[in-house]
PDB file of C-alpha atoms in Angstrom:
ATOM      1  CA  SER A   1      31.581 -61.769  51.768  1.00  0.00           C
ATOM      2  CA  ASN A   2      31.783 -58.008  52.279  1.00  0.00           C
ATOM      3  CA  LEU A   3      35.261 -56.170  52.936  1.00  0.00           C
ATOM      4  CA  THR A   4      34.975 -52.898  54.637  1.00  0.00           C
ATOM      5  CA  VAL A   5      38.073 -50.643  54.032  1.00  0.00           C
ATOM      6  CA  THR A   6      38.606 -47.474  55.647  1.00  0.00           C
ATOM      7  CA  GLY A   7      41.475 -44.541  54.611  1.00  0.00           C
ATOM      8  CA  ILE A   8      42.483 -46.470  51.505  1.00  0.00           C
ATOM      9  CA  HIS A   9      45.425 -44.836  49.751  1.00  0.00           C
ATOM     10  CA  ALA A  10      46.355 -46.410  46.620  1.00  0.00           C
ATOM     11  CA  THR A  11      48.938 -46.037  43.820  1.00  0.00           C
ATOM     12  CA  GLY A  12      49.328 -48.013  40.863  1.00  0.00           C
ATOM     13  CA  THR A  13      46.232 -49.371  39.588  1.00  0.00           C
ATOM     14  CA  LEU A  14      43.282 -51.116  42.233  1.00  0.00           C
ATOM     15  CA  ARG A  15      41.079 -53.486  40.759  1.00  0.00           C
ATOM     16  CA  VAL A  16      37.864 -54.181  42.613  1.00  0.00           C
ATOM     17  CA  SER A  17      35.379 -57.279  41.438  1.00  0.00           C
ATOM     18  CA  GLY A  18      32.070 -56.730  42.121  1.00  0.00           C
ATOM     19  CA  ALA A  19      29.825 -53.110  43.245  1.00  0.00           C
ATOM     20  CA  VAL A  20      31.484 -50.702  45.204  1.00  0.00           C
ATOM     21  CA  THR A  21      29.520 -48.951  47.964  1.00  0.00           C
ATOM     22  CA  LEU A  22      30.682 -45.396  49.151  1.00  0.00           C
ATOM     23  CA  GLU A  23      29.728 -44.082  52.602  1.00  0.00           C
ATOM     24  CA  THR A  24      29.825 -40.706  50.989  1.00  0.00           C
ATOM     25  CA  ALA A  25      29.402 -39.185  47.349  1.00  0.00           C
ATOM     26  CA  LEU A  26      32.457 -39.088  45.139  1.00  0.00           C
ATOM     27  CA  THR A  27      33.377 -35.569  44.824  1.00  0.00           C
ATOM     28  CA  VAL A  28      34.238 -33.698  41.824  1.00  0.00           C
ATOM     29  CA  ALA A  29      37.378 -33.273  42.439  1.00  0.00           C
ATOM     30  CA  ASN A  30      37.802 -37.280  42.526  1.00  0.00           C
ATOM     31  CA  GLY A  31      35.640 -37.491  39.310  1.00  0.00           C
ATOM     32  CA  GLY A  32      32.162 -37.750  40.757  1.00  0.00           C
ATOM     33  CA  THR A  33      29.401 -35.612  40.904  1.00  0.00           C
ATOM     34  CA  GLY A  34      29.723 -34.505  44.619  1.00  0.00           C
ATOM     35  CA  VAL A  35      25.768 -35.686  45.030  1.00  0.00           C
ATOM     36  CA  VAL A  36      23.742 -38.891  45.824  1.00  0.00           C
ATOM     37  CA  THR A  37      20.887 -38.224  43.633  1.00  0.00           C
ATOM     38  CA  LEU A  38      20.054 -36.006  40.277  1.00  0.00           C
ATOM     39  CA  THR A  39      16.931 -34.999  38.619  1.00  0.00           C
ATOM     40  CA  ASP A  40      16.155 -32.543  35.834  1.00  0.00           C
ATOM     41  CA  ILE A  41      18.634 -30.564  34.371  1.00  0.00           C
ATOM     42  CA  VAL A  42      21.954 -31.303  35.823  1.00  0.00           C
ATOM     43  CA  LEU A  43      24.323 -27.978  36.123  1.00  0.00           C
ATOM     44  CA  GLY A  44      27.988 -27.621  36.979  1.00  0.00           C
ATOM     45  CA  ASN A  45      29.296 -25.920  40.038  1.00  0.00           C
ATOM     46  CA  GLY A  46      33.153 -25.458  39.670  1.00  0.00           C
ATOM     47  CA  THR A  47      35.017 -27.883  41.912  1.00  0.00           C
ATOM     48  CA  SER A  48      31.550 -28.108  44.082  1.00  0.00           C
ATOM     49  CA  ALA A  49      28.795 -30.561  43.810  1.00  0.00           C
ATOM     50  CA  PHE A  50      26.813 -30.565  40.784  1.00  0.00           C
ATOM     51  CA  THR A  51      23.165 -28.835  41.117  1.00  0.00           C
ATOM     52  CA  ALA A  52      19.788 -29.959  39.432  1.00  0.00           C
ATOM     53  CA  THR A  53      17.066 -27.397  38.301  1.00  0.00           C
ATOM     54  CA  SER A  54      13.901 -27.966  36.443  1.00  0.00           C
ATOM     55  CA  THR A  55      14.149 -24.593  34.619  1.00  0.00           C
ATOM     56  CA  LEU A  56      17.035 -23.269  33.119  1.00  0.00           C
ATOM     57  CA  THR A  57      17.850 -19.482  33.285  1.00  0.00           C
ATOM     58  CA  ALA A  58      17.825 -17.137  30.487  1.00  0.00           C
ATOM     59  CA  SER A  59      21.420 -16.486  31.739  1.00  0.00           C
ATOM     60  CA  LYS A  60      22.127 -20.564  31.026  1.00  0.00           C
ATOM     61  CA  GLY A  61      20.336 -20.200  27.330  1.00  0.00           C
ATOM     62  CA  GLY A  62      17.043 -20.714  28.699  1.00  0.00           C
ATOM     63  CA  THR A  63      13.536 -19.245  29.461  1.00  0.00           C
ATOM     64  CA  GLY A  64      13.775 -19.079  33.267  1.00  0.00           C
ATOM     65  CA  VAL A  65      10.178 -20.532  33.443  1.00  0.00           C
ATOM     66  CA  ALA A  66       8.354 -23.603  32.982  1.00  0.00           C
ATOM     67  CA  SER A  67       5.338 -22.732  30.832  1.00  0.00           C
ATOM     68  CA  PHE A  68       3.936 -19.634  28.870  1.00  0.00           C
ATOM     69  CA  THR A  69       0.204 -18.586  28.340  1.00  0.00           C
ATOM     70  CA  ALA A  70      -1.490 -19.970  25.864  1.00  0.00           C
ATOM     71  CA  ASN A  71      -1.273 -17.874  22.296  1.00  0.00           C
ATOM     72  CA  GLY A  72       0.731 -15.149  24.025  1.00  0.00           C
ATOM     73  CA  VAL A  73       3.675 -13.584  22.703  1.00  0.00           C
ATOM     74  CA  LEU A  74       7.367 -13.714  24.171  1.00  0.00           C
ATOM     75  CA  TYR A  75       9.124 -10.830  24.384  1.00  0.00           C
ATOM     76  CA  GLY A  76      13.157 -10.298  26.343  1.00  0.00           C
ATOM     77  CA  ASN A  77      13.537  -9.199  29.829  1.00  0.00           C
ATOM     78  CA  ASP A  78      17.557  -8.582  29.511  1.00  0.00           C
ATOM     79  CA  THR A  79      19.050 -11.360  31.559  1.00  0.00           C
ATOM     80  CA  GLY A  80      15.916 -12.010  33.768  1.00  0.00           C
ATOM     81  CA  ASN A  81      13.153 -14.977  32.869  1.00  0.00           C
ATOM     82  CA  ILE A  82      11.361 -14.167  29.153  1.00  0.00           C
ATOM     83  CA  LEU A  83       8.150 -12.667  29.747  1.00  0.00           C
ATOM     84  CA  VAL A  84       4.661 -13.030  27.909  1.00  0.00           C
ATOM     85  CA  THR A  85       1.849 -11.180  26.820  1.00  0.00           C
ATOM     86  CA  ALA A  86      -1.765 -11.915  27.499  1.00  0.00           C
ATOM     87  CA  GLN A  87      -3.710 -13.676  24.697  1.00  0.00           C
ATOM     88  CA  GLY A  88      -4.916 -10.985  22.290  1.00  0.00           C
ATOM     89  CA  PRO A  89      -8.825 -10.444  21.572  1.00  0.00           C
ATOM     90  CA  ASP A  90     -10.143 -10.498  18.208  1.00  0.00           C
ATOM     91  CA  ASN A  91      -9.108  -8.439  15.884  1.00  0.00           C
ATOM     92  CA  SER A  92      -6.350  -6.592  18.124  1.00  0.00           C
ATOM     93  CA  ILE A  93      -2.593  -5.593  17.111  1.00  0.00           C
ATOM     94  CA  LEU A  94       0.070  -5.726  19.049  1.00  0.00           C
ATOM     95  CA  THR A  95       1.468  -2.450  19.846  1.00  0.00           C
ATOM     96  CA  ALA A  96       4.330  -0.892  22.277  1.00  0.00           C
ATOM     97  CA  ASN A  97       5.441   2.579  23.450  1.00  0.00           C
ATOM     98  CA  ALA A  98       8.120   2.380  25.117  1.00  0.00           C
ATOM     99  CA  GLY A  99       7.306  -0.609  27.712  1.00  0.00           C
ATOM    100  CA  ALA A 100       5.841  -4.036  27.466  1.00  0.00           C
ATOM    101  CA  PRO A 101       4.147  -4.646  24.337  1.00  0.00           C
ATOM    102  CA  VAL A 102       0.229  -5.393  25.104  1.00  0.00           C
ATOM    103  CA  PHE A 103      -2.549  -6.026  22.444  1.00  0.00           C
ATOM    104  CA  THR A 104      -4.872  -3.043  21.754  1.00  0.00           C
ATOM    105  CA  ALA A 105      -7.920  -2.586  19.447  1.00  0.00           C
ATOM    106  CA  THR A 106      -7.099  -1.943  15.896  1.00  0.00           C
ATOM    107  CA  PRO A 107      -7.370   1.736  15.182  1.00  0.00           C
ATOM    108  CA  THR A 108     -10.523   2.905  12.709  1.00  0.00           C
ATOM    109  CA  MET A 109      -9.198   5.748  10.170  1.00  0.00           C
ATOM    110  CA  ALA A 110     -12.267   7.922   8.821  1.00  0.00           C
ATOM    111  CA  SER A 111     -10.235   9.769   6.366  1.00  0.00           C
ATOM    112  CA  THR A 112      -6.891  10.830   5.567  1.00  0.00           C
ATOM    113  CA  SER A 113      -5.917  14.676   4.192  1.00  0.00           C
ATOM    114  CA  VAL A 114      -2.477  14.895   2.595  1.00  0.00           C
ATOM    115  CA  LEU A 115      -1.074  18.687   2.194  1.00  0.00           C
ATOM    116  CA  GLY A 116       1.714  19.358  -0.263  1.00  0.00           C
ATOM    117  CA  SER A 117       2.954  16.535  -2.094  1.00  0.00           C
ATOM    118  CA  LEU A 118       1.707  12.841  -1.266  1.00  0.00           C
ATOM    119  CA  ASN A 119       5.013  11.469  -3.012  1.00  0.00           C
ATOM    120  CA  THR A 120       8.121  13.000  -4.328  1.00  0.00           C
ATOM    121  CA  GLY A 121       9.772   9.959  -5.548  1.00  0.00           C
ATOM    122  CA  THR A 122       8.809   6.865  -7.391  1.00  0.00           C
ATOM    123  CA  LEU A 123       6.228   4.669  -6.188  1.00  0.00           C
ATOM    124  CA  THR A 124       6.773   1.223  -7.038  1.00  0.00           C
ATOM    125  CA  ALA A 125       3.913  -2.019  -6.075  1.00  0.00           C
ATOM    126  CA  THR A 126       6.622  -4.863  -5.743  1.00  0.00           C
ATOM    127  CA  SER A 127       3.673  -7.322  -5.487  1.00  0.00           C
ATOM    128  CA  GLY A 128       0.069  -7.200  -4.614  1.00  0.00           C
ATOM    129  CA  THR A 129      -2.826  -5.274  -5.895  1.00  0.00           C
ATOM    130  CA  SER A 130      -4.152  -1.733  -4.118  1.00  0.00           C
ATOM    131  CA  TYR A 131      -7.627  -0.494  -4.533  1.00  0.00           C
ATOM    132  CA  LEU A 132      -9.314   2.626  -3.554  1.00  0.00           C
ATOM    133  CA  ASN A 133     -13.099   2.622  -2.893  1.00  0.00           C
ATOM    134  CA  ALA A 134     -13.408   6.722  -3.624  1.00  0.00           C
ATOM    135  CA  LEU A 135     -10.862   9.301  -4.574  1.00  0.00           C
ATOM    136  CA  SER A 136     -11.571  13.098  -3.611  1.00  0.00           C
ATOM    137  CA  LEU A 137      -9.204  15.828  -5.372  1.00  0.00           C
ATOM    138  CA  ALA A 138      -8.990  19.221  -4.373  1.00  0.00           C
ATOM    139  CA  THR A 139      -8.638  20.030  -8.213  1.00  0.00           C
ATOM    140  CA  ASP A 140      -9.239  18.303 -11.313  1.00  0.00           C
ATOM    141  CA  LEU A 141      -6.943  15.392 -12.414  1.00  0.00           C
ATOM    142  CA  THR A 142      -4.876  17.085 -15.166  1.00  0.00           C
ATOM    143  CA  VAL A 143      -4.218  15.202 -19.002  1.00  0.00           C
ATOM    144  CA  ALA A 144      -0.490  15.178 -18.096  1.00  0.00           C
ATOM    145  CA  ASN A 145      -1.020  12.686 -14.847  1.00  0.00           C
ATOM    146  CA  GLY A 146      -3.785  10.411 -16.934  1.00  0.00           C
ATOM    147  CA  GLY A 147      -6.970  12.499 -16.068  1.00  0.00           C
ATOM    148  CA  THR A 148      -9.196  14.537 -18.042  1.00  0.00           C
ATOM    149  CA  GLY A 149      -8.683  18.040 -16.510  1.00  0.00           C
ATOM    150  CA  ALA A 150     -12.400  18.540 -16.414  1.00  0.00           C
ATOM    151  CA  SER A 151     -14.772  17.695 -13.637  1.00  0.00           C
ATOM    152  CA  THR A 152     -17.696  17.756 -15.606  1.00  0.00           C
ATOM    153  CA  PHE A 153     -19.116  17.271 -19.207  1.00  0.00           C
ATOM    154  CA  THR A 154     -21.978  18.230 -21.467  1.00  0.00           C
ATOM    155  CA  THR A 155     -24.375  14.874 -21.372  1.00  0.00           C
ATOM    156  CA  ASN A 156     -24.249  12.540 -24.666  1.00  0.00           C
ATOM    157  CA  ALA A 157     -21.354  15.527 -26.176  1.00  0.00           C
ATOM    158  CA  VAL A 158     -18.489  13.897 -28.164  1.00  0.00           C
ATOM    159  CA  LEU A 159     -15.149  14.305 -26.180  1.00  0.00           C
ATOM    160  CA  VAL A 160     -12.280  16.223 -28.058  1.00  0.00           C
ATOM    161  CA  GLY A 161      -8.666  15.824 -27.263  1.00  0.00           C
ATOM    162  CA  ASN A 162      -6.844  19.028 -26.895  1.00  0.00           C
ATOM    163  CA  GLY A 163      -3.178  17.954 -26.575  1.00  0.00           C
ATOM    164  CA  THR A 164      -1.862  18.410 -22.642  1.00  0.00           C
ATOM    165  CA  GLY A 165      -4.996  20.401 -22.159  1.00  0.00           C
ATOM    166  CA  ALA A 166      -7.975  19.456 -20.926  1.00  0.00           C
ATOM    167  CA  ILE A 167     -10.305  17.513 -22.861  1.00  0.00           C
ATOM    168  CA  THR A 168     -13.280  19.416 -24.391  1.00  0.00           C
ATOM    169  CA  THR A 169     -16.891  18.840 -25.931  1.00  0.00           C
ATOM    170  CA  ALA A 170     -18.264  19.254 -29.136  1.00  0.00           C
ATOM    171  CA  ALA A 171     -21.741  20.372 -29.283  1.00  0.00           C
ATOM    172  CA  THR A 172     -24.172  17.250 -29.368  1.00  0.00           C
ATOM    173  CA  SER A 173     -25.269  18.147 -33.077  1.00  0.00           C
ATOM    174  CA  SER A 174     -21.751  19.526 -34.044  1.00  0.00           C
ATOM    175  CA  VAL A 175     -19.236  16.920 -36.157  1.00  0.00           C
ATOM    176  CA  GLY A 176     -16.021  18.544 -37.168  1.00  0.00           C
ATOM    177  CA  THR A 177     -13.412  17.184 -39.270  1.00  0.00           C
ATOM    178  CA  ALA A 178      -9.959  18.412 -39.246  1.00  0.00           C
ATOM    179  CA  THR A 179     -11.202  20.791 -36.616  1.00  0.00           C
ATOM    180  CA  SER A 180     -11.700  20.335 -32.650  1.00  0.00           C
ATOM    181  CA  THR A 181     -14.201  23.371 -32.635  1.00  0.00           C
ATOM    182  CA  PRO A 182     -17.093  22.895 -35.208  1.00  0.00           C
ATOM    183  CA  SER A 183     -18.765  26.238 -35.992  1.00  0.00           C
ATOM    184  CA  GLN A 184     -21.743  24.381 -38.116  1.00  0.00           C
ATOM    185  CA  GLU A 185     -23.310  21.590 -37.433  1.00  0.00           C
ATOM    186  CA  PHE A 186     -21.034  19.730 -40.110  1.00  0.00           C
ATOM    187  CA  ASN A 187     -17.538  21.365 -40.241  1.00  0.00           C
ATOM    188  CA  VAL A 188     -15.031  20.159 -42.392  1.00  0.00           C
ATOM    189  CA  THR A 189     -11.740  22.075 -42.717  1.00  0.00           C
ATOM    190  CA  GLY A 190      -9.081  21.779 -45.308  1.00  0.00           C
ATOM    191  CA  ASP A 191      -9.884  20.185 -49.026  1.00  0.00           C
ATOM    192  CA  GLN A 192     -12.485  17.841 -49.694  1.00  0.00           C
ATOM    193  CA  PHE A 193     -12.739  15.112 -52.519  1.00  0.00           C
ATOM    194  CA  VAL A 194     -16.178  13.217 -53.310  1.00  0.00           C
ATOM    195  CA  ALA A 195     -15.786  10.179 -55.170  1.00  0.00           C
ATOM    196  CA  ASN A 196     -18.059   7.217 -55.988  1.00  0.00           C
ATOM    197  CA  SER A 197     -18.229   4.252 -58.085  1.00  0.00           C
ATOM    198  CA  GLY A 198     -22.223   4.474 -58.316  1.00  0.00           C
ATOM    199  CA  THR A 199     -24.323   6.471 -60.254  1.00  0.00           C
ATOM    200  CA  THR A 200     -24.997   9.189 -57.846  1.00  0.00           C
ATOM    201  CA  THR A 201     -21.386  10.989 -56.516  1.00  0.00           C
ATOM    202  CA  LEU A 202     -22.935  13.265 -53.667  1.00  0.00           C
ATOM    203  CA  PHE A 203     -26.463  13.024 -52.081  1.00  0.00           C
ATOM    204  CA  MET A 204     -28.090  15.970 -50.013  1.00  0.00           C
ATOM    205  CA  ASP A 205     -32.036  15.394 -49.142  1.00  0.00           C
ATOM    206  CA  SER A 206     -34.037  17.958 -47.095  1.00  0.00           C
ATOM    207  CA  THR A 207     -37.715  16.809 -46.526  1.00  0.00           C
ATOM    208  CA  THR A 208     -38.415  20.131 -45.084  1.00  0.00           C
ATOM    209  CA  ALA A 209     -40.407  22.786 -46.617  1.00  0.00           C
ATOM    210  CA  GLU A 210     -38.566  25.725 -47.169  1.00  0.00           C
ATOM    211  CA  ASN A 211     -35.430  24.146 -46.438  1.00  0.00           C
ATOM    212  CA  GLY A 212     -32.611  23.086 -48.794  1.00  0.00           C
ATOM    213  CA  ALA A 213     -29.028  22.272 -49.561  1.00  0.00           C
ATOM    214  CA  CYS A 214     -26.551  25.262 -49.963  1.00  0.00           C
ATOM    215  CA  ILE A 215     -22.779  25.118 -51.113  1.00  0.00           C
ATOM    216  CA  GLN A 216     -20.688  28.175 -50.107  1.00  0.00           C
ATOM    217  CA  MET A 217     -17.579  29.167 -52.015  1.00  0.00           C
ATOM    218  CA  LYS A 218     -15.101  31.843 -51.613  1.00  0.00           C
ATOM    219  CA  SER A 219     -14.443  34.341 -54.136  1.00  0.00           C
ATOM    220  CA  THR A 220     -12.238  37.814 -54.275  1.00  0.00           C
ATOM    221  CA  GLN A 221     -15.966  39.299 -53.669  1.00  0.00           C
ATOM    222  CA  GLY A 222     -16.362  37.388 -50.581  1.00  0.00           C
ATOM    223  CA  PRO A 223     -18.494  34.486 -50.018  1.00  0.00           C
ATOM    224  CA  VAL A 224     -20.490  33.059 -52.807  1.00  0.00           C
ATOM    225  CA  ARG A 225     -23.366  30.670 -52.089  1.00  0.00           C
ATOM    226  CA  MET A 226     -24.945  28.377 -54.500  1.00  0.00           C
ATOM    227  CA  TYR A 227     -28.273  26.668 -53.750  1.00  0.00           C
ATOM    228  CA  ILE A 228     -31.764  25.953 -56.102  1.00  0.00           C
ATOM    229  CA  THR A 229     -34.794  27.938 -55.854  1.00  0.00           C
ATOM    230  CA  ILE A 230     -37.757  27.860 -57.686  1.00  0.00           C
ATOM    231  CA  ASP A 231     -39.760  30.040 -59.605  1.00  0.00           C
ATOM    232  CA  GLY A 232     -43.324  28.995 -59.707  1.00  0.00           C
ATOM    233  CA  THR A 233     -42.569  25.421 -60.678  1.00  0.00           C
ATOM    234  CA  THR A 234     -39.438  25.592 -62.491  1.00  0.00           C
ATOM    235  CA  PRO A 235     -36.477  24.727 -60.494  1.00  0.00           C
ATOM    236  CA  SER A 236     -33.279  26.703 -61.547  1.00  0.00           C
ATOM    237  CA  LEU A 237     -29.633  26.857 -59.748  1.00  0.00           C
ATOM    238  CA  LYS A 238     -28.908  30.347 -58.330  1.00  0.00           C
ATOM    239  CA  PHE A 239     -25.165  31.758 -57.482  1.00  0.00           C
ATOM    240  CA  GLU A 240     -25.103  35.066 -55.608  1.00  0.00           C
ATOM    241  CA  LEU A 241     -22.961  36.716 -53.051  1.00  0.00           C
ATOM    242  CA  GLY A 242     -23.355  35.944 -49.555  1.00  0.00           C
ATOM    243  CA  SER A 243     -22.918  32.744 -47.024  1.00  0.00           C
ATOM    244  CA  CYS A 244     -25.165  29.822 -46.523  1.00  0.00           C
ATOM    245  CA  LYS A 245     -25.628  30.827 -42.700  1.00  0.00           C
TER     246      LYS A 245
END
């Protein structure tokens, strides 16, 4: 049978066998919750009855909302509920200007002009590769910076180094040895030694009429030229003052 007890006060140990039904919810002060039912998230409330909520506020370590926009970006709102942006469209970037962030179209950079020095320190690429589709300079890139120092060269000409100065070109028909500026079609500066293990040490051929080989030497009287001439049908070796050209 059921025993109904009112106004009970017990000291020591009170033993009860079976279920105990209370007419009112057991208070927090007496070790209860102060409520009959609880759902979702239970929150303490001091000595008052517990409370329950479906969303935990930001001040309690939650977000304050039950759902967010799909593919949106969350951003803070002080102690208020966390906010979320709309989903960004294709090829857009998230920007902010002293306010809530929003998605905007990706800016297009047609060209960039730099006045002065682009970089005064050391530029180091830690990873990846950089590509330049086209590079326009106000002046020619110097040799000291890995360039040629010139903007154009003679077609088919031979390039000639010039120390730290701009690279130059030799005439298309000129070849120089020990000189960067050959004055003749074949110009050698310094001593020459011609040797061969065959029967012919030096062979010069001229197939054009009125043209032949000429060797120029230096004397106290000036340049001396040596060449072969033909008197009638008799060839002879001729020496005379003068240059070959």
